């Protein structure tokens, strides 16, 4: 039954996150995502089966990355940062919208209320998780784009080792200890607005 409650929140968080990346890239001159059919709300275009199962089971996972060609941007570094921020920002915007809806006290159905609250949690979690500075997360692209070109080159050259760091952090549950307090602070702040 919990999976049924979780699925809408997962779909909303993942789909809008990936769509936001693709739309921002398109607005900045890169039509790679558009040509790949990723500017869509169709969940099948965005879901990675392994990442989705990890999200359901472990509460951490990933979607199918939106293809981006940063060399189509006018300003590669700045625009890469904007595209990377677009995904997490979409999650935070959705979280704020949900809090606004809940604050109106118009949701009287307990099941719908629970689904909305879980959707709120997933969007906060996904937004924060993707800002961590480990490949392949959005935060790593932001960090890399802020580095001088020579250091950026080595960052991408050796990013596969940073992948391993992220996997270890997830496997040892350290990532949960890092993120849980942040999620709780944001969630409690937003709940105080409702309450």
CSV table of C-alpha atoms in Angstrom, one decimal:
chain,number,residue,atom,x,y,z
A,1,UNK,CA,0.0,0.0,0.0
A,2,UNK,CA,2.9,2.4,0.8
A,3,UNK,CA,4.2,2.0,-2.8
A,4,UNK,CA,0.8,3.2,-4.1
A,5,UNK,CA,1.1,6.3,-1.9
A,6,UNK,CA,4.7,6.8,-3.0
A,7,UNK,CA,4.3,6.5,-6.8
A,8,UNK,CA,2.6,9.8,-7.5
A,9,UNK,CA,5.2,11.7,-5.5
A,10,UNK,CA,8.1,9.9,-7.2
A,11,UNK,CA,6.7,10.4,-10.7
A,12,UNK,CA,6.0,14.1,-10.1
A,13,UNK,CA,9.5,14.8,-8.5
A,14,UNK,CA,11.4,12.9,-11.2
A,15,UNK,CA,9.4,14.0,-14.3
A,16,UNK,CA,9.4,17.7,-13.6
A,17,UNK,CA,13.1,17.6,-12.4
A,18,UNK,CA,14.2,16.1,-15.8
A,19,UNK,CA,11.8,18.2,-17.8
A,20,UNK,CA,13.2,21.3,-16.2
A,21,UNK,CA,16.7,20.4,-17.2
A,22,UNK,CA,15.7,19.8,-20.8
A,23,UNK,CA,13.6,23.0,-21.0
A,24,UNK,CA,16.3,25.2,-19.6
A,25,UNK,CA,18.9,23.8,-22.0
A,26,UNK,CA,16.4,24.3,-24.9
A,27,UNK,CA,15.8,27.9,-23.8
A,28,UNK,CA,19.6,28.4,-23.7
A,29,UNK,CA,20.1,27.2,-27.3
A,30,UNK,CA,20.6,23.4,-26.9
A,31,UNK,CA,18.0,21.3,-28.6
A,32,UNK,CA,19.6,17.9,-27.7
A,33,UNK,CA,16.9,17.0,-25.2
A,34,UNK,CA,14.1,18.1,-27.5
A,35,UNK,CA,15.5,16.0,-30.3
A,36,UNK,CA,15.7,13.0,-27.9
A,37,UNK,CA,12.0,13.4,-27.1
A,38,UNK,CA,12.7,14.4,-23.5
A,39,UNK,CA,10.7,17.6,-23.4
A,40,UNK,CA,7.6,15.6,-22.3
A,41,UNK,CA,5.6,14.7,-19.2
A,42,UNK,CA,5.7,11.0,-20.2
A,43,UNK,CA,7.3,9.2,-17.3
A,44,UNK,CA,8.6,6.4,-19.5
A,45,UNK,CA,10.9,8.9,-21.2
A,46,UNK,CA,12.5,9.9,-17.9
A,47,UNK,CA,12.5,6.8,-15.7
A,48,UNK,CA,15.6,4.6,-15.2
A,49,UNK,CA,14.3,1.3,-13.9
A,50,UNK,CA,17.3,0.7,-11.5
A,51,UNK,CA,17.2,4.2,-10.2
A,52,UNK,CA,13.5,4.1,-9.8
A,53,UNK,CA,13.6,0.9,-7.8
A,54,UNK,CA,16.3,2.3,-5.6
A,55,UNK,CA,14.1,5.4,-5.0
A,56,UNK,CA,11.2,3.2,-3.9
A,57,UNK,CA,13.3,0.8,-1.8
A,58,UNK,CA,16.2,3.0,-0.4
A,59,UNK,CA,14.6,6.5,-0.8
A,60,UNK,CA,17.6,7.4,-3.0
A,61,UNK,CA,17.8,6.9,-6.7
A,62,UNK,CA,18.1,8.5,-10.1
A,63,UNK,CA,16.3,9.1,-13.3
A,64,UNK,CA,17.5,8.8,-16.9
A,65,UNK,CA,19.8,11.8,-17.4
A,66,UNK,CA,18.6,14.4,-19.9
A,67,UNK,CA,21.1,14.6,-22.8
A,68,UNK,CA,22.7,18.0,-22.9
A,69,UNK,CA,25.4,19.4,-25.2
A,70,UNK,CA,27.0,22.3,-23.3
A,71,UNK,CA,28.9,23.3,-26.5
A,72,UNK,CA,25.6,24.5,-27.9
A,73,UNK,CA,25.4,27.2,-25.1
A,74,UNK,CA,26.5,30.7,-25.7
A,75,UNK,CA,28.2,30.7,-22.3
A,76,UNK,CA,29.1,27.1,-21.6
A,77,UNK,CA,29.9,27.4,-17.9
A,78,UNK,CA,27.2,29.8,-16.9
A,79,UNK,CA,24.5,28.0,-18.9
A,80,UNK,CA,25.6,24.6,-17.6
A,81,UNK,CA,25.1,26.0,-14.0
A,82,UNK,CA,21.6,27.3,-15.0
A,83,UNK,CA,20.6,23.9,-16.5
A,84,UNK,CA,22.0,22.0,-13.5
A,85,UNK,CA,20.0,24.3,-11.1
A,86,UNK,CA,16.8,24.0,-13.1
A,87,UNK,CA,16.1,20.4,-11.9
A,88,UNK,CA,16.4,21.0,-8.1
A,89,UNK,CA,14.7,24.4,-8.4
A,90,UNK,CA,11.7,22.7,-10.0
A,91,UNK,CA,11.5,20.3,-7.1
A,92,UNK,CA,11.6,23.2,-4.6
A,93,UNK,CA,8.9,25.1,-6.5
A,94,UNK,CA,6.6,22.0,-6.5
A,95,UNK,CA,7.2,21.7,-2.7
A,96,UNK,CA,6.2,25.3,-2.2
A,97,UNK,CA,3.1,24.9,-4.3
A,98,UNK,CA,2.1,21.8,-2.3
A,99,UNK,CA,2.6,23.7,1.0
A,100,UNK,CA,0.4,26.5,-0.3
A,101,UNK,CA,-2.3,24.1,-1.3
A,102,UNK,CA,-2.2,22.4,2.1
A,103,UNK,CA,-2.2,25.7,3.9
A,104,UNK,CA,-5.6,26.5,2.3
A,105,UNK,CA,-7.1,23.6,4.3
A,106,UNK,CA,-9.2,22.5,1.3
A,107,UNK,CA,-7.8,18.9,1.3
A,108,UNK,CA,-10.2,16.8,3.3
A,109,UNK,CA,-9.5,13.4,1.9
A,110,UNK,CA,-7.0,11.6,4.1
A,111,UNK,CA,-5.5,9.6,1.3
A,112,UNK,CA,-5.0,12.6,-1.0
A,113,UNK,CA,-3.5,14.5,1.9
A,114,UNK,CA,-1.0,11.7,2.5
A,115,UNK,CA,-0.1,11.5,-1.2
A,116,UNK,CA,0.5,15.3,-1.2
A,117,UNK,CA,2.6,15.1,1.9
A,118,UNK,CA,4.8,12.3,0.5
A,119,UNK,CA,5.1,14.2,-2.8
A,120,UNK,CA,6.3,17.2,-0.7
A,121,UNK,CA,8.9,15.1,1.0
A,122,UNK,CA,10.2,13.5,-2.3
A,123,UNK,CA,10.6,16.9,-4.0
A,124,UNK,CA,12.5,18.3,-1.0
A,125,UNK,CA,14.7,15.2,-0.9
A,126,UNK,CA,15.4,15.0,-4.6
A,127,UNK,CA,16.2,18.7,-4.8
A,128,UNK,CA,18.7,18.5,-1.9
A,129,UNK,CA,20.2,15.2,-3.0
A,130,UNK,CA,20.9,16.5,-6.5
A,131,UNK,CA,22.7,19.5,-5.2
A,132,UNK,CA,25.4,17.3,-3.6
A,133,UNK,CA,28.7,17.7,-5.4
A,134,UNK,CA,29.2,14.1,-6.5
A,135,UNK,CA,28.8,12.9,-10.1
A,136,UNK,CA,26.4,12.3,-11.7
A,137,UNK,CA,24.4,14.7,-9.6
A,138,UNK,CA,23.6,18.2,-10.6
A,139,UNK,CA,25.8,19.7,-7.9
A,140,UNK,CA,28.9,18.2,-9.4
A,141,UNK,CA,28.3,20.0,-12.7
A,142,UNK,CA,27.8,23.3,-10.8
A,143,UNK,CA,31.1,22.8,-8.9
A,144,UNK,CA,32.9,21.8,-12.1
A,145,UNK,CA,31.6,24.8,-14.0
A,146,UNK,CA,32.9,27.1,-11.2
A,147,UNK,CA,36.4,25.7,-11.5
A,148,UNK,CA,39.1,27.1,-13.8
A,149,UNK,CA,39.2,25.2,-17.1
A,150,UNK,CA,42.3,23.2,-16.3
A,151,UNK,CA,41.0,21.9,-12.9
A,152,UNK,CA,37.5,21.4,-14.5
A,153,UNK,CA,39.2,19.1,-17.1
A,154,UNK,CA,40.7,16.9,-14.3
A,155,UNK,CA,37.4,17.0,-12.4
A,156,UNK,CA,35.6,15.4,-15.4
A,157,UNK,CA,38.6,13.1,-16.2
A,158,UNK,CA,38.5,11.5,-12.7
A,159,UNK,CA,34.8,11.9,-12.0
A,160,UNK,CA,34.3,8.1,-12.1
A,161,UNK,CA,36.2,7.9,-8.8
A,162,UNK,CA,33.8,10.4,-7.3
A,163,UNK,CA,30.9,8.2,-8.5
A,164,UNK,CA,32.4,5.5,-6.2
A,165,UNK,CA,32.4,8.0,-3.3
A,166,UNK,CA,28.7,8.6,-3.7
A,167,UNK,CA,28.0,4.9,-3.9
A,168,UNK,CA,29.9,4.3,-0.7
A,169,UNK,CA,28.1,7.2,1.0
A,170,UNK,CA,24.7,5.7,0.0
A,171,UNK,CA,25.7,2.1,0.8
A,172,UNK,CA,27.0,3.0,4.3
A,173,UNK,CA,23.9,5.2,5.0
A,174,UNK,CA,26.2,8.2,5.6
A,175,UNK,CA,24.3,10.1,2.9
A,176,UNK,CA,21.1,9.7,4.9
A,177,UNK,CA,22.8,11.1,8.0
A,178,UNK,CA,24.0,14.1,6.0
A,179,UNK,CA,20.6,14.8,4.3
A,180,UNK,CA,18.0,13.9,6.9
A,181,UNK,CA,18.7,16.9,9.2
A,182,UNK,CA,18.6,19.3,6.1
A,183,UNK,CA,15.3,17.7,4.9
A,184,UNK,CA,13.8,17.9,8.4
A,185,UNK,CA,14.7,21.6,8.8
A,186,UNK,CA,13.2,22.5,5.4
A,187,UNK,CA,10.2,20.3,6.0
A,188,UNK,CA,9.5,21.7,9.5
A,189,UNK,CA,9.9,25.2,8.1
A,190,UNK,CA,7.4,24.6,5.4
A,191,UNK,CA,5.0,22.7,7.8
A,192,UNK,CA,5.1,25.7,10.2
A,193,UNK,CA,3.8,27.8,7.3
A,194,UNK,CA,0.8,25.4,7.0
A,195,UNK,CA,0.2,25.2,10.6
